[in-house]
Amino acid sequence: MPAARFLRGPGWRRLVDAVLNPEPDPAVAETIAERAREQAPVLWLLGKVQSGKTSIVRAITGAERAEIGSGFKACTRRSQLYEFPPQAPVVRFLDTRGLGEVDYDPTEDLAVLEGHAHAVVAVVRAMDPQQRALVDVLRDVRRRHPDWTVVLVQTCLHEGYPDERDHPQHAELTTAPGLDDLRRALETQARDFRALPGSGAVHTVAVDLTRQEEGFTDPDYGLDALLDALDDACFRGHATLIRDIASHARDARLAQVHPHLLGYATAAGVSDLVPVVGFVTVPTLQGKMLHSVAVLYGVAWNRRTLREFLASLGSGTALGIGASFTARQLAKLIPVYGQLAGAAAAGLASAAVTYALGRAACYYLEQVRLGQRDPEGVADTYRGALKEAYELFRRRQRATADRDPTQP
């Protein structure tokens, strides 16, 4: 079988071992998470209890409320961090609990955020005028970091609707009849937050993220405007990331799989920026990704199915991946070029190839789950995803360079 040739290479052996190893090495798992974490933007959620912070997390990630609740881990005395997905995070949420109930000092949370791309997301119920505690905290934050962007998210709009009416067209929210009280409340809140000190932008977004059973025709009312505001909030090198995650959250299976692919691909790209290190870590990352995807599809890899999958890619494709990967590692050893252009090219290629492998694996595993075989479809999926991934990660690489000229 042609697949046997490339399964004997050292890089592919690492990949195969990582796929077939049912007990992940904790040190390796943490390294993978840390590599992805280095690039994951942080959304700092500030607001009272029941203001709608969890609904925002759910709308972006597609995760269920219970999954979100169990995923938050304490990181300071007053706040918790939620990483999505935990194996290879692509976005992180810092949630400050109980704002307004007791005095809150943001010093510890500011220390967590230092050095990360971020946006401060202030979440308020539209009809709740008591936001003094939140404004005071944000005033303190902006005095220390005057350039930080604040996204004011005004939630639970339906509490200001008369009777049992449905949402108006979003463009008509400020003109629809019968909503005078709601409009005054929104305008008053926006005015208070726009008065924050500092030069950073203050984006204001009105949303109503509800459950289907609540009966509103649009349970994600205002979500598109929120995603635009978050993507505009100066994420370093992560243009359109939040919208990209949320767009896949509408599909149940992609909602589970897509963030894993992004996380592992990002981690592979970061690992491959370092000479020699990527030669060991990238195949391992790819193997762990394939193992993770198989778990989500409920299909176990074995040597037969793994060989069949790799053979579906075509021996030329698989051998080309291995050969170009080795060449990229050698190029990174060239003085000056390897440290800059070579490393950047290697990181871009490893991220794109990892993502494309994951997408092709998804197609293959779905066919296996249905009792079907489509080798041409696997190869076509890989090629299409590779092109898509190069565009995605190249765009982010350019965004990083535009904001930080010292980056390659």
CSV table of N, CA, C and O in Angstrom, one decimal, residues 98-181:
chain,number,residue,atom,x,y,z
A,98,GLY,N,-20.3,39.1,40.2
A,98,GLY,CA,-20.9,39.8,41.2
A,98,GLY,C,-20.6,41.3,41.3
A,98,GLY,O,-20.5,41.9,42.3
A,99,LEU,N,-20.3,41.9,40.1
A,99,LEU,CA,-20.0,43.3,40.1
A,99,LEU,C,-21.2,44.1,40.6
A,99,LEU,O,-22.3,43.9,40.3
A,100,GLY,N,-20.9,45.1,41.5
A,100,GLY,CA,-21.9,45.9,42.1
A,100,GLY,C,-22.4,45.4,43.5
A,100,GLY,O,-23.0,46.1,44.2
A,101,GLU,N,-22.1,44.1,43.8
A,101,GLU,CA,-22.6,43.6,45.0
A,101,GLU,C,-21.6,43.9,46.2
A,101,GLU,O,-22.0,44.2,47.3
A,102,VAL,N,-20.3,43.9,45.8
A,102,VAL,CA,-19.2,44.3,46.8
A,102,VAL,C,-18.2,45.1,46.0
A,102,VAL,O,-18.2,45.1,44.8
A,103,ASP,N,-17.3,45.8,46.8
A,103,ASP,CA,-16.3,46.6,46.1
A,103,ASP,C,-15.4,45.6,45.3
A,103,ASP,O,-15.0,44.5,45.7
A,104,TYR,N,-15.0,46.1,44.2
A,104,TYR,CA,-14.2,45.3,43.3
A,104,TYR,C,-13.0,46.1,42.8
A,104,TYR,O,-13.1,47.2,42.4
A,105,ASP,N,-11.8,45.5,43.0
A,105,ASP,CA,-10.5,46.1,42.6
A,105,ASP,C,-10.0,45.3,41.4
A,105,ASP,O,-9.8,44.1,41.4
A,106,PRO,N,-9.9,46.0,40.2
A,106,PRO,CA,-9.5,45.3,39.0
A,106,PRO,C,-8.1,45.0,38.8
A,106,PRO,O,-7.6,44.4,37.8
A,107,THR,N,-7.2,45.3,39.8
A,107,THR,CA,-5.8,45.1,39.7
A,107,THR,C,-5.4,43.7,39.3
A,107,THR,O,-4.6,43.5,38.4
A,108,GLU,N,-5.9,42.7,40.0
A,108,GLU,CA,-5.5,41.3,39.7
A,108,GLU,C,-5.9,40.9,38.2
A,108,GLU,O,-5.2,40.3,37.5
A,109,ASP,N,-7.1,41.3,37.8
A,109,ASP,CA,-7.6,41.0,36.5
A,109,ASP,C,-6.7,41.7,35.4
A,109,ASP,O,-6.5,41.2,34.3
A,110,LEU,N,-6.4,42.9,35.7
A,110,LEU,CA,-5.5,43.7,34.8
A,110,LEU,C,-4.2,42.9,34.6
A,110,LEU,O,-3.6,42.9,33.5
A,111,ALA,N,-3.6,42.3,35.7
A,111,ALA,CA,-2.4,41.6,35.6
A,111,ALA,C,-2.6,40.4,34.7
A,111,ALA,O,-1.7,40.0,33.9
A,112,VAL,N,-3.7,39.7,34.7
A,112,VAL,CA,-4.0,38.6,33.9
A,112,VAL,C,-4.0,39.0,32.4
A,112,VAL,O,-3.5,38.3,31.5
A,113,LEU,N,-4.5,40.2,32.1
A,113,LEU,CA,-4.7,40.6,30.7
A,113,LEU,C,-3.5,41.3,30.1
A,113,LEU,O,-3.4,41.4,28.9
A,114,GLU,N,-2.5,41.7,30.9
A,114,GLU,CA,-1.3,42.3,30.4
A,114,GLU,C,-0.6,41.5,29.3
A,114,GLU,O,-0.4,40.3,29.5
A,115,GLY,N,-0.4,42.1,28.2
A,115,GLY,CA,0.3,41.4,27.1
A,115,GLY,C,-0.5,40.7,26.2
A,115,GLY,O,0.0,40.1,25.2
A,116,HIS,N,-1.9,40.6,26.4
A,116,HIS,CA,-2.8,39.9,25.5
A,116,HIS,C,-3.6,40.9,24.7
A,116,HIS,O,-3.9,42.0,25.1
A,117,ALA,N,-3.9,40.4,23.5
A,117,ALA,CA,-4.9,41.1,22.7
A,117,ALA,C,-6.2,41.0,23.5
A,117,ALA,O,-6.5,40.0,24.1
A,118,HIS,N,-7.1,42.0,23.5
A,118,HIS,CA,-8.2,42.0,24.3
A,118,HIS,C,-9.3,43.0,23.9
A,118,HIS,O,-9.0,44.0,23.2
A,119,ALA,N,-10.4,42.9,24.4
A,119,ALA,CA,-11.5,43.9,24.4
A,119,ALA,C,-12.2,43.8,25.8
A,119,ALA,O,-12.4,42.7,26.3
A,120,VAL,N,-12.5,45.0,26.3
A,120,VAL,CA,-13.3,45.0,27.5
A,120,VAL,C,-14.8,45.0,27.1
A,120,VAL,O,-15.2,46.0,26.4
A,121,VAL,N,-15.5,44.0,27.5
A,121,VAL,CA,-16.9,43.9,27.1
A,121,VAL,C,-17.8,44.2,28.4
A,121,VAL,O,-17.9,43.3,29.3
A,122,ALA,N,-18.4,45.3,28.4
A,122,ALA,CA,-19.3,45.7,29.5
A,122,ALA,C,-20.7,45.3,29.1
A,122,ALA,O,-21.3,45.8,28.1
A,123,VAL,N,-21.3,44.4,30.0
A,123,VAL,CA,-22.6,43.9,29.7
A,123,VAL,C,-23.6,44.4,30.7
A,123,VAL,O,-23.5,44.3,31.9
A,124,VAL,N,-24.7,45.1,30.2
A,124,VAL,CA,-25.7,45.7,31.0
A,124,VAL,C,-27.1,45.3,30.5
A,124,VAL,O,-27.3,45.3,29.3
A,125,ARG,N,-28.0,45.1,31.4
A,125,ARG,CA,-29.4,45.0,31.0
A,125,ARG,C,-29.9,46.4,30.6
A,125,ARG,O,-29.7,47.4,31.4
A,126,ALA,N,-30.6,46.4,29.5
A,126,ALA,CA,-31.0,47.7,28.9
A,126,ALA,C,-31.8,48.6,29.9
A,126,ALA,O,-31.7,49.8,29.9
A,127,MET,N,-32.7,47.9,30.6
A,127,MET,CA,-33.6,48.6,31.5
A,127,MET,C,-33.1,48.7,32.9
A,127,MET,O,-33.9,49.1,33.8
A,128,ASP,N,-31.9,48.5,33.2
A,128,ASP,CA,-31.3,48.6,34.5
A,128,ASP,C,-30.5,49.9,34.6
A,128,ASP,O,-29.4,49.9,34.0
A,129,PRO,N,-31.0,50.9,35.3
A,129,PRO,CA,-30.2,52.2,35.3
A,129,PRO,C,-29.1,52.2,36.3
A,129,PRO,O,-28.3,53.1,36.3
A,130,GLN,N,-29.0,51.2,37.2
A,130,GLN,CA,-28.0,51.2,38.2
A,130,GLN,C,-26.7,50.6,37.8
A,130,GLN,O,-26.5,49.4,38.0
A,131,GLN,N,-25.9,51.3,37.1
A,131,GLN,CA,-24.6,50.8,36.6
A,131,GLN,C,-23.4,51.6,37.1
A,131,GLN,O,-22.3,51.6,36.5
A,132,ARG,N,-23.6,52.3,38.3
A,132,ARG,CA,-22.5,53.1,38.8
A,132,ARG,C,-21.3,52.3,39.1
A,132,ARG,O,-20.1,52.7,38.8
A,133,ALA,N,-21.4,51.1,39.7
A,133,ALA,CA,-20.3,50.2,40.0
A,133,ALA,C,-19.5,49.9,38.8
A,133,ALA,O,-18.2,49.9,38.8
A,134,LEU,N,-20.2,49.5,37.7
A,134,LEU,CA,-19.5,49.1,36.5
A,134,LEU,C,-18.8,50.3,35.9
A,134,LEU,O,-17.6,50.2,35.4
A,135,VAL,N,-19.4,51.5,35.8
A,135,VAL,CA,-18.8,52.6,35.2
A,135,VAL,C,-17.5,53.0,36.1
A,135,VAL,O,-16.5,53.4,35.5
A,136,ASP,N,-17.6,52.9,37.4
A,136,ASP,CA,-16.5,53.3,38.2
A,136,ASP,C,-15.3,52.3,37.9
A,136,ASP,O,-14.1,52.8,37.9
A,137,VAL,N,-15.5,51.0,37.8
A,137,VAL,CA,-14.5,50.1,37.4
A,137,VAL,C,-13.8,50.4,36.1
A,137,VAL,O,-12.6,50.5,35.9
A,138,LEU,N,-14.7,50.7,35.1
A,138,LEU,CA,-14.2,51.0,33.8
A,138,LEU,C,-13.4,52.3,33.8
A,138,LEU,O,-12.4,52.5,33.0
A,139,ARG,N,-13.8,53.3,34.6
A,139,ARG,CA,-13.1,54.5,34.7
A,139,ARG,C,-11.7,54.3,35.2
A,139,ARG,O,-10.7,54.8,34.7
A,140,ASP,N,-11.6,53.4,36.2
A,140,ASP,CA,-10.3,53.1,36.7
A,140,ASP,C,-9.4,52.3,35.7
A,140,ASP,O,-8.2,52.6,35.5
A,141,VAL,N,-10.0,51.4,34.9
A,141,VAL,CA,-9.3,50.7,33.9
A,141,VAL,C,-8.8,51.6,32.8
A,141,VAL,O,-7.6,51.5,32.4
A,142,ARG,N,-9.6,52.5,32.4
A,142,ARG,CA,-9.2,53.4,31.3
A,142,ARG,C,-8.2,54.5,31.7
A,142,ARG,O,-7.5,55.0,30.9
A,143,ARG,N,-8.2,54.8,33.0
A,143,ARG,CA,-7.1,55.7,33.5
A,143,ARG,C,-5.8,55.0,33.4
A,143,ARG,O,-4.8,55.6,33.1
A,144,ARG,N,-5.8,53.7,33.6
A,144,ARG,CA,-4.5,52.9,33.5
A,144,ARG,C,-4.2,52.6,32.1
A,144,ARG,O,-3.0,52.5,31.7
A,145,HIS,N,-5.2,52.3,31.3
A,145,HIS,CA,-5.0,51.9,29.9
A,145,HIS,C,-5.9,52.7,29.0
A,145,HIS,O,-7.0,52.2,28.6
A,146,PRO,N,-5.6,54.0,28.7
A,146,PRO,CA,-6.5,54.9,28.1
A,146,PRO,C,-6.8,54.5,26.6
A,146,PRO,O,-7.9,54.9,26.1
A,147,ASP,N,-6.0,53.6,26.0
A,147,ASP,CA,-6.3,53.2,24.6
A,147,ASP,C,-7.1,52.0,24.5
A,147,ASP,O,-7.4,51.6,23.4
A,148,TRP,N,-7.5,51.3,25.6
A,148,TRP,CA,-8.2,50.1,25.5
A,148,TRP,C,-9.6,50.4,25.0
A,148,TRP,O,-10.3,51.3,25.4
A,149,THR,N,-10.1,49.5,24.1
A,149,THR,CA,-11.5,49.6,23.6
A,149,THR,C,-12.5,49.0,24.5
A,149,THR,O,-12.2,48.0,25.2
A,150,VAL,N,-13.6,49.6,24.6
A,150,VAL,CA,-14.7,49.1,25.4
A,150,VAL,C,-15.9,48.8,24.5
A,150,VAL,O,-16.3,49.7,23.7
A,151,VAL,N,-16.5,47.7,24.6
A,151,VAL,CA,-17.7,47.3,23.9
A,151,VAL,C,-18.8,47.2,24.9
A,151,VAL,O,-18.9,46.4,25.7
A,152,LEU,N,-19.7,48.2,24.8
A,152,LEU,CA,-20.9,48.2,25.7
A,152,LEU,C,-22.0,47.4,25.0
A,152,LEU,O,-22.5,47.8,24.0
A,153,VAL,N,-22.4,46.3,25.7
A,153,VAL,CA,-23.4,45.4,25.2
A,153,VAL,C,-24.7,45.6,26.0
A,153,VAL,O,-24.7,45.2,27.2
A,154,GLN,N,-25.7,46.1,25.4
A,154,GLN,CA,-27.0,46.4,26.1
A,154,GLN,C,-27.9,45.2,25.8
A,154,GLN,O,-28.3,45.0,24.7
A,155,THR,N,-28.3,44.4,26.9
A,155,THR,CA,-29.0,43.2,26.7
A,155,THR,C,-30.5,43.2,27.2
A,155,THR,O,-30.9,44.3,27.7
A,156,CYS,N,-31.2,42.1,26.9
A,156,CYS,CA,-32.5,42.0,27.4
A,156,CYS,C,-33.5,43.1,27.0
A,156,CYS,O,-34.2,43.7,27.8
A,157,LEU,N,-33.4,43.4,25.7
A,157,LEU,CA,-34.2,44.6,25.2
A,157,LEU,C,-35.7,44.3,25.4
A,157,LEU,O,-36.4,45.3,25.6
A,158,HIS,N,-36.1,43.1,25.3
A,158,HIS,CA,-37.5,42.8,25.4
A,158,HIS,C,-38.2,43.2,26.7
A,158,HIS,O,-39.4,43.4,26.8
A,159,GLU,N,-37.3,43.4,27.7
A,159,GLU,CA,-37.9,43.9,29.0
A,159,GLU,C,-38.4,45.3,28.9
A,159,GLU,O,-39.2,45.8,29.7
A,160,GLY,N,-38.1,46.0,27.8
A,160,GLY,CA,-38.6,47.4,27.5
A,160,GLY,C,-39.6,47.4,26.5
A,160,GLY,O,-40.1,48.5,26.1
A,161,TYR,N,-40.1,46.2,26.0
A,161,TYR,CA,-41.2,46.2,25.0
A,161,TYR,C,-42.5,46.3,25.7
A,161,TYR,O,-42.7,45.7,26.8
A,162,PRO,N,-43.5,47.0,25.1
A,162,PRO,CA,-44.8,46.9,25.6
A,162,PRO,C,-45.5,45.6,25.3
A,162,PRO,O,-45.4,45.1,24.2
A,163,ASP,N,-46.3,45.1,26.3
A,163,ASP,CA,-47.1,43.9,26.1
A,163,ASP,C,-46.2,42.7,25.6
A,163,ASP,O,-45.2,42.5,26.1
A,164,GLU,N,-46.7,42.0,24.6
A,164,GLU,CA,-46.0,40.8,24.1
A,164,GLU,C,-45.4,40.9,22.7
A,164,GLU,O,-45.4,40.0,22.0
A,165,ARG,N,-45.0,42.1,22.4
A,165,ARG,CA,-44.6,42.4,21.0
A,165,ARG,C,-43.3,41.7,20.7
A,165,ARG,O,-42.5,41.3,21.6
A,166,ASP,N,-43.0,41.4,19.4
A,166,ASP,CA,-41.8,40.8,19.0
A,166,ASP,C,-40.8,41.9,18.7
A,166,ASP,O,-41.1,43.1,18.8
A,167,HIS,N,-39.5,41.4,18.4
A,167,HIS,CA,-38.5,42.4,18.1
A,167,HIS,C,-38.9,43.2,16.8
A,167,HIS,O,-39.4,42.7,15.9
A,168,PRO,N,-38.6,44.5,16.9
A,168,PRO,CA,-38.7,45.3,15.6
A,168,PRO,C,-37.5,45.0,14.7
A,168,PRO,O,-36.5,44.3,15.2
A,169,GLN,N,-37.5,45.4,13.5
A,169,GLN,CA,-36.3,45.3,12.7
A,169,GLN,C,-35.2,46.1,13.4
A,169,GLN,O,-35.4,47.1,13.9
A,170,HIS,N,-34.0,45.5,13.4
A,170,HIS,CA,-32.9,46.1,14.2
A,170,HIS,C,-32.6,47.5,13.8
A,170,HIS,O,-32.4,48.4,14.6
A,171,ALA,N,-32.8,47.8,12.5
A,171,ALA,CA,-32.5,49.2,12.0
A,171,ALA,C,-33.6,50.1,12.5
A,171,ALA,O,-33.4,51.4,12.5
A,172,GLU,N,-34.8,49.6,12.9
A,172,GLU,CA,-35.9,50.4,13.4
A,172,GLU,C,-36.0,50.5,14.9
A,172,GLU,O,-36.9,51.1,15.4
A,173,LEU,N,-35.0,50.0,15.6
A,173,LEU,CA,-35.0,50.0,17.1
A,173,LEU,C,-35.2,51.4,17.6
A,173,LEU,O,-35.8,51.6,18.6
A,174,THR,N,-34.6,52.3,17.0
A,174,THR,CA,-34.6,53.7,17.5
A,174,THR,C,-35.8,54.5,17.0
A,174,THR,O,-35.9,55.7,17.3
A,175,THR,N,-36.6,53.9,16.1
A,175,THR,CA,-37.7,54.7,15.5
A,175,THR,C,-39.1,54.0,15.7
A,175,THR,O,-40.1,54.6,15.5
A,176,ALA,N,-39.1,52.7,16.0
A,176,ALA,CA,-40.4,52.0,16.2
A,176,ALA,C,-41.2,52.6,17.3
A,176,ALA,O,-40.7,53.0,18.3
A,177,PRO,N,-42.5,52.7,17.0
A,177,PRO,CA,-43.4,53.3,18.0
A,177,PRO,C,-43.5,52.4,19.3
A,177,PRO,O,-43.4,51.2,19.2
A,178,GLY,N,-43.8,53.1,20.4
A,178,GLY,CA,-44.0,52.3,21.7
A,178,GLY,C,-42.8,52.0,22.4
A,178,GLY,O,-42.9,51.3,23.5
A,179,LEU,N,-41.6,52.4,22.0
A,179,LEU,CA,-40.4,52.0,22.6
A,179,LEU,C,-39.6,53.2,23.2
A,179,LEU,O,-38.4,53.2,23.3
A,180,ASP,N,-40.4,54.2,23.5
A,180,ASP,CA,-39.7,55.5,24.0
A,180,ASP,C,-38.9,55.2,25.3
A,180,ASP,O,-37.8,55.7,25.5
A,181,ASP,N,-39.5,54.4,26.2
A,181,ASP,CA,-38.8,54.2,27.5
A,181,ASP,C,-37.5,53.4,27.2
A,181,ASP,O,-36.4,53.7,27.8
